[in-house]
mmCIF file of C-alpha atoms in Angstrom:
data_model
loop_
_atom_site.group_PDB
_atom_site.id
_atom_site.type_symbol
_atom_site.label_atom_id
_atom_site.label_comp_id
_atom_site.label_asym_id
_atom_site.label_seq_id
_atom_site.Cartn_x
_atom_site.Cartn_y
_atom_site.Cartn_z
ATOM 1 C CA MET A 1 -36.176 3.913 -34.586
ATOM 2 C CA VAL A 2 -32.614 3.816 -35.742
ATOM 3 C CA ARG A 3 -30.990 7.263 -35.813
ATOM 4 C CA SER A 4 -28.267 7.750 -38.315
ATOM 5 C CA SER A 5 -26.356 10.784 -37.171
ATOM 6 C CA VAL A 6 -24.317 11.832 -34.232
ATOM 7 C CA GLY A 7 -22.291 15.035 -33.358
ATOM 8 C CA VAL A 8 -19.221 14.968 -31.567
ATOM 9 C CA LEU A 9 -18.420 18.134 -29.864
ATOM 10 C CA THR A 10 -14.945 18.803 -28.447
ATOM 11 C CA ILE A 11 -13.594 21.518 -26.263
ATOM 12 C CA GLY A 12 -10.388 21.838 -28.582
ATOM 13 C CA GLN A 13 -10.174 21.666 -32.281
ATOM 14 C CA SER A 14 -12.121 19.041 -34.761
ATOM 15 C CA PRO A 15 -11.435 16.620 -36.194
ATOM 16 C CA ARG A 16 -10.405 14.536 -33.106
ATOM 17 C CA THR A 17 -8.889 11.722 -35.104
ATOM 18 C CA ASP A 18 -7.243 10.664 -31.848
ATOM 19 C CA VAL A 19 -10.794 10.071 -30.459
ATOM 20 C CA THR A 20 -13.473 9.574 -32.954
ATOM 21 C CA PRO A 21 -12.322 6.136 -34.353
ATOM 22 C CA SER A 22 -12.848 4.604 -30.819
ATOM 23 C CA ILE A 23 -16.562 6.034 -30.854
ATOM 24 C CA GLN A 24 -17.013 4.918 -34.610
ATOM 25 C CA SER A 25 -16.118 1.334 -33.741
ATOM 26 C CA ILE A 26 -18.601 1.256 -31.244
ATOM 27 C CA LEU A 27 -21.593 2.917 -33.080
ATOM 28 C CA GLY A 28 -20.938 1.097 -36.364
ATOM 29 C CA LYS A 29 -20.247 2.216 -39.964
ATOM 30 C CA GLU A 30 -23.642 3.024 -40.551
ATOM 31 C CA ILE A 31 -23.769 5.981 -37.905
ATOM 32 C CA VAL A 32 -22.278 9.307 -39.420
ATOM 33 C CA ILE A 33 -20.376 11.169 -37.022
ATOM 34 C CA ILE A 34 -20.167 15.101 -37.341
ATOM 35 C CA GLU A 35 -17.422 16.769 -35.589
ATOM 36 C CA SER A 36 -17.384 20.281 -34.035
ATOM 37 C CA GLY A 37 -15.034 21.975 -31.893
ATOM 38 C CA GLY A 38 -14.979 24.857 -29.210
ATOM 39 C CA LEU A 39 -11.900 26.266 -30.789
ATOM 40 C CA ASP A 40 -12.458 25.760 -34.575
ATOM 41 C CA SER A 41 -13.614 29.272 -35.044
ATOM 42 C CA ILE A 42 -10.420 30.840 -33.366
ATOM 43 C CA ALA A 43 -7.252 31.551 -35.686
ATOM 44 C CA ASP A 44 -4.175 30.097 -34.564
ATOM 45 C CA GLU A 45 -2.335 33.367 -33.915
ATOM 46 C CA LYS A 46 -5.243 34.200 -31.274
ATOM 47 C CA ILE A 47 -5.764 30.829 -29.787
ATOM 48 C CA GLY A 48 -3.728 32.016 -26.687
ATOM 49 C CA PHE A 49 -6.453 34.102 -25.510
ATOM 50 C CA ILE A 50 -8.457 30.848 -24.052
ATOM 51 C CA ALA A 51 -5.612 30.380 -21.324
ATOM 52 C CA PRO A 52 -7.263 29.826 -18.238
ATOM 53 C CA GLU A 53 -6.946 32.614 -15.642
ATOM 54 C CA ASP A 54 -5.848 32.258 -12.140
ATOM 55 C CA ASP A 55 -7.977 29.880 -9.962
ATOM 56 C CA GLU A 56 -10.145 29.132 -12.970
ATOM 57 C CA THR A 57 -11.562 25.825 -13.966
ATOM 58 C CA THR A 58 -8.756 24.528 -16.229
ATOM 59 C CA TYR A 59 -9.442 21.960 -18.943
ATOM 60 C CA ILE A 60 -6.724 20.391 -21.620
ATOM 61 C CA SER A 61 -7.513 19.470 -25.173
ATOM 62 C CA LYS A 62 -5.844 18.542 -28.471
ATOM 63 C CA LEU A 63 -5.230 20.810 -31.134
ATOM 64 C CA ARG A 64 -5.007 19.804 -35.053
ATOM 65 C CA SER A 65 -1.447 20.141 -34.913
ATOM 66 C CA GLY A 66 -1.196 17.437 -32.511
ATOM 67 C CA ASN A 67 -0.087 19.796 -29.501
ATOM 68 C CA SER A 68 -2.165 19.955 -26.408
ATOM 69 C CA ILE A 69 -3.433 23.256 -24.919
ATOM 70 C CA LYS A 70 -4.881 24.375 -21.571
ATOM 71 C CA ILE A 71 -8.159 26.101 -21.698
ATOM 72 C CA GLY A 72 -10.125 28.481 -19.116
ATOM 73 C CA LYS A 73 -13.816 27.530 -18.564
ATOM 74 C CA SER A 74 -15.075 30.838 -18.780
ATOM 75 C CA LYS A 75 -13.634 31.682 -22.244
ATOM 76 C CA LEU A 76 -14.685 28.235 -23.499
ATOM 77 C CA LEU A 77 -18.234 28.237 -22.804
ATOM 78 C CA PRO A 78 -19.691 30.807 -25.232
ATOM 79 C CA LEU A 79 -17.717 29.093 -27.866
ATOM 80 C CA LEU A 80 -19.005 25.761 -27.205
ATOM 81 C CA GLN A 81 -22.558 27.261 -27.214
ATOM 82 C CA LYS A 82 -21.816 28.563 -30.656
ATOM 83 C CA GLU A 83 -20.544 25.144 -32.092
ATOM 84 C CA LEU A 84 -23.411 23.308 -30.405
ATOM 85 C CA LYS A 85 -25.911 25.563 -32.198
ATOM 86 C CA LYS A 86 -24.370 24.565 -35.105
ATOM 87 C CA LEU A 87 -24.485 20.786 -34.651
ATOM 88 C CA GLU A 88 -28.353 21.010 -33.816
ATOM 89 C CA GLU A 89 -29.157 21.598 -37.735
ATOM 90 C CA LYS A 90 -26.991 18.333 -38.743
ATOM 91 C CA VAL A 91 -27.291 15.662 -36.169
ATOM 92 C CA GLU A 92 -29.964 13.761 -33.817
ATOM 93 C CA VAL A 93 -27.771 13.601 -30.799
ATOM 94 C CA VAL A 94 -24.599 15.000 -29.430
ATOM 95 C CA ILE A 95 -21.897 13.616 -27.574
ATOM 96 C CA MET A 96 -19.686 16.070 -25.520
ATOM 97 C CA LEU A 97 -16.096 15.112 -26.009
ATOM 98 C CA CYS A 98 -14.806 16.090 -22.331
ATOM 99 C CA THR A 99 -15.418 14.739 -18.753
ATOM 100 C CA GLY A 100 -16.065 18.242 -17.313
ATOM 101 C CA ASP A 101 -19.420 19.697 -16.388
ATOM 102 C CA PHE A 102 -21.228 22.214 -18.693
ATOM 103 C CA PRO A 103 -24.585 22.895 -17.089
ATOM 104 C CA THR A 104 -24.995 26.212 -18.694
ATOM 105 C CA LEU A 105 -25.002 24.781 -22.179
ATOM 106 C CA GLU A 106 -28.398 25.237 -24.045
ATOM 107 C CA THR A 107 -29.780 22.917 -26.535
ATOM 108 C CA GLY A 108 -33.201 21.475 -27.948
ATOM 109 C CA MET A 109 -31.812 17.982 -28.476
ATOM 110 C CA PRO A 110 -30.295 15.300 -26.356
ATOM 111 C CA ILE A 111 -26.609 15.728 -25.101
ATOM 112 C CA ILE A 112 -24.555 12.893 -23.771
ATOM 113 C CA TYR A 113 -22.108 14.176 -21.008
ATOM 114 C CA PRO A 114 -19.541 11.850 -20.164
ATOM 115 C CA ASP A 115 -19.397 13.654 -16.690
ATOM 116 C CA LYS A 116 -22.714 12.517 -15.890
ATOM 117 C CA VAL A 117 -22.402 8.821 -17.421
ATOM 118 C CA LEU A 118 -19.135 8.279 -15.540
ATOM 119 C CA ASN A 119 -20.655 9.889 -11.985
ATOM 120 C CA ASN A 120 -23.714 7.634 -12.299
ATOM 121 C CA THR A 121 -21.967 4.637 -13.485
ATOM 122 C CA VAL A 122 -19.644 4.810 -10.539
ATOM 123 C CA LYS A 123 -22.358 5.386 -8.077
ATOM 124 C CA ALA A 124 -23.934 2.266 -9.083
ATOM 125 C CA ILE A 125 -20.863 -0.154 -9.151
ATOM 126 C CA LEU A 126 -18.958 1.450 -6.408
ATOM 127 C CA PRO A 127 -21.654 2.934 -3.832
ATOM 128 C CA SER A 128 -18.655 3.064 -1.084
ATOM 129 C CA GLY A 129 -14.899 2.357 -1.186
ATOM 130 C CA ALA A 130 -11.837 4.166 -2.697
ATOM 131 C CA LEU A 131 -11.969 5.593 -6.097
ATOM 132 C CA GLY A 132 -9.037 6.073 -8.179
ATOM 133 C CA LEU A 133 -8.653 8.896 -10.419
ATOM 134 C CA ILE A 134 -5.880 9.375 -13.127
ATOM 135 C CA ILE A 135 -6.154 12.882 -14.279
ATOM 136 C CA PRO A 136 -4.232 15.178 -17.127
ATOM 137 C CA LEU A 137 -3.140 18.058 -15.173
ATOM 138 C CA GLU A 138 -1.786 18.739 -11.372
ATOM 139 C CA GLU A 139 -3.851 22.025 -11.298
ATOM 140 C CA GLN A 140 -7.180 20.021 -11.942
ATOM 141 C CA ARG A 141 -6.693 17.906 -8.748
ATOM 142 C CA ASP A 142 -8.750 20.022 -6.471
ATOM 143 C CA THR A 143 -11.401 20.836 -8.929
ATOM 144 C CA LEU A 144 -11.821 17.145 -9.689
ATOM 145 C CA VAL A 145 -11.794 15.739 -6.021
ATOM 146 C CA GLU A 146 -14.670 18.166 -5.419
ATOM 147 C CA LYS A 147 -16.748 17.081 -8.620
ATOM 148 C CA TRP A 148 -16.360 13.432 -7.267
ATOM 149 C CA ASP A 149 -17.099 14.133 -3.877
ATOM 150 C CA HIS A 150 -19.492 11.666 -2.282
ATOM 151 C CA PRO A 151 -19.903 10.528 1.592
ATOM 152 C CA ASN A 152 -19.076 7.092 1.006
ATOM 153 C CA LEU A 153 -16.015 7.416 -1.165
ATOM 154 C CA GLN A 154 -12.496 8.211 -0.763
ATOM 155 C CA ILE A 155 -10.989 9.903 -3.582
ATOM 156 C CA ILE A 156 -7.530 9.327 -4.783
ATOM 157 C CA THR A 157 -5.656 10.919 -7.719
ATOM 158 C CA GLU A 158 -2.619 10.540 -9.563
ATOM 159 C CA VAL A 159 -1.478 12.814 -12.732
ATOM 160 C CA ALA A 160 -0.423 11.384 -16.089
ATOM 161 C CA SER A 161 -1.162 13.204 -19.079
ATOM 162 C CA PRO A 162 -2.900 11.417 -21.973
ATOM 163 C CA TYR A 163 -1.455 14.059 -24.393
ATOM 164 C CA GLU A 164 2.483 13.527 -23.785
ATOM 165 C CA GLU A 165 4.774 11.148 -22.427
ATOM 166 C CA SER A 166 3.594 10.035 -18.960
ATOM 167 C CA ASP A 167 3.705 6.997 -16.560
ATOM 168 C CA VAL A 168 -0.042 5.666 -16.592
ATOM 169 C CA THR A 169 1.137 2.463 -15.429
ATOM 170 C CA GLY A 170 3.010 3.898 -12.442
ATOM 171 C CA ALA A 171 0.015 6.133 -11.723
ATOM 172 C CA ALA A 172 -2.456 3.193 -11.531
ATOM 173 C CA LYS A 173 0.108 1.251 -9.489
ATOM 174 C CA SER A 174 0.402 4.107 -6.956
ATOM 175 C CA LEU A 175 -3.509 4.058 -6.740
ATOM 176 C CA LYS A 176 -3.625 0.483 -6.185
ATOM 177 C CA ASN A 177 -1.174 0.746 -3.319
ATOM 178 C CA GLN A 178 -3.249 3.713 -1.831
ATOM 179 C CA GLY A 179 -6.246 1.440 -1.418
ATOM 180 C CA ALA A 180 -8.274 2.157 -4.683
ATOM 181 C CA ASP A 181 -10.843 -0.189 -5.659
ATOM 182 C CA LEU A 182 -11.817 1.171 -8.965
ATOM 183 C CA ILE A 183 -10.060 3.371 -11.404
ATOM 184 C CA VAL A 184 -11.216 6.127 -13.698
ATOM 185 C CA LEU A 185 -9.371 7.708 -16.226
ATOM 186 C CA ASP A 186 -10.840 10.988 -15.933
ATOM 187 C CA CYS A 187 -10.271 12.669 -19.511
ATOM 188 C CA MET A 188 -11.499 11.737 -22.889
ATOM 189 C CA GLY A 189 -8.285 11.877 -24.126
ATOM 190 C CA TYR A 190 -7.246 8.552 -22.603
ATOM 191 C CA ASN A 191 -7.331 5.702 -25.015
ATOM 192 C CA GLU A 192 -7.467 2.065 -24.992
ATOM 193 C CA LEU A 193 -4.008 1.526 -24.575
ATOM 194 C CA HIS A 194 -4.022 3.620 -21.433
ATOM 195 C CA LYS A 195 -6.438 1.556 -20.153
ATOM 196 C CA GLN A 196 -4.535 -1.516 -20.769
ATOM 197 C CA LYS A 197 -1.568 0.253 -18.997
ATOM 198 C CA ALA A 198 -3.709 1.057 -15.810
ATOM 199 C CA ILE A 199 -4.977 -2.359 -15.807
ATOM 200 C CA LYS A 200 -1.432 -3.797 -15.891
ATOM 201 C CA GLY A 201 -0.105 -1.180 -13.097
ATOM 202 C CA SER A 202 -3.127 -1.974 -10.986
ATOM 203 C CA ASN A 203 -5.048 -5.372 -11.507
ATOM 204 C CA LEU A 204 -8.015 -3.407 -10.858
ATOM 205 C CA PRO A 205 -11.357 -2.367 -12.761
ATOM 206 C CA VAL A 206 -10.426 0.532 -14.931
ATOM 207 C CA ILE A 207 -13.313 2.722 -16.810
ATOM 208 C CA LEU A 208 -12.403 4.311 -19.918
ATOM 209 C CA PRO A 209 -14.889 7.567 -20.509
ATOM 210 C CA ARG A 210 -14.575 7.568 -24.447
ATOM 211 C CA THR A 211 -15.670 3.868 -24.826
ATOM 212 C CA LEU A 212 -18.423 3.910 -21.874
ATOM 213 C CA THR A 213 -20.026 7.026 -23.407
ATOM 214 C CA ALA A 214 -19.819 5.594 -26.928
ATOM 215 C CA ARG A 215 -21.759 2.534 -25.775
ATOM 216 C CA ILE A 216 -24.551 4.848 -23.873
ATOM 217 C CA ALA A 217 -24.763 6.564 -27.416
ATOM 218 C CA ALA A 218 -25.050 3.190 -29.015
ATOM 219 C CA GLU A 219 -27.965 2.158 -26.903
ATOM 220 C CA TYR A 220 -29.637 5.446 -27.675
ATOM 221 C CA LEU A 221 -29.119 5.248 -31.064
ATOM 222 C CA PHE A 222 -30.393 2.024 -32.027
#
C-alpha cells in the first residue's frame, strides 16, 4: 500500500524550509508533507519562556526568522504533544525532526524517531570502535555522550553548530585525528553541505540524520 502523507514535527517553528526539501527529494513529489512545530503556538514576544533551566536537557532549533533558539526539554514536551495530536488527524506517519529522545510522547500512529534510527544504524555498522559526533552546542556534550554510551564504543565529540558559521571541516578533522572510525552529525539541522565538509575534513564515512531518516520513511511509505 502506498501512503500519501507524512507529518514532520519540528521542535522549533514550522515550516522548516531548510530541512524539508531534503526529505521531499527522497520521498518524491507524490508524497505530501505537512509540517508542525512545537513552538508554533507561542507568540514571538513570549518565546523566551522555553529557555532551558540550569542542568536541563537542551535542544537547539530554528525559528521562522532564521535565528536559532535554545529550548528546555521540560517545557517543550507538552507543546510537542499538542502539535502531534493535531498531526494525527492529517497524516499517516510522522517524522520527528530532532535527534533527541522523546519517550513520553503519545501517539496512535507510527512515528519515526531519528534518535532510534541513528542508534540502531550505528550499532549495525560499528559494533565496536570509535564513534565521532559533531554536535551543535557545548552544553549538549555530556548528555549526548551518555545517550550514545555503549560498552564497545569510544565516544568522541566536537562542537560545530549547523545554525551559524562554524568549522565542520575542522571538527571532522579533529575527530579523525582522535581515532574516529565513523562520524555522525548529531542534529537534524545539519545538511548535505555539512556532510560534504565533514567527509572532506576526515575522509571517513559520515551519517547525515535527515537523509537517513527520510530513507527509512520512504521504505515505510512505499
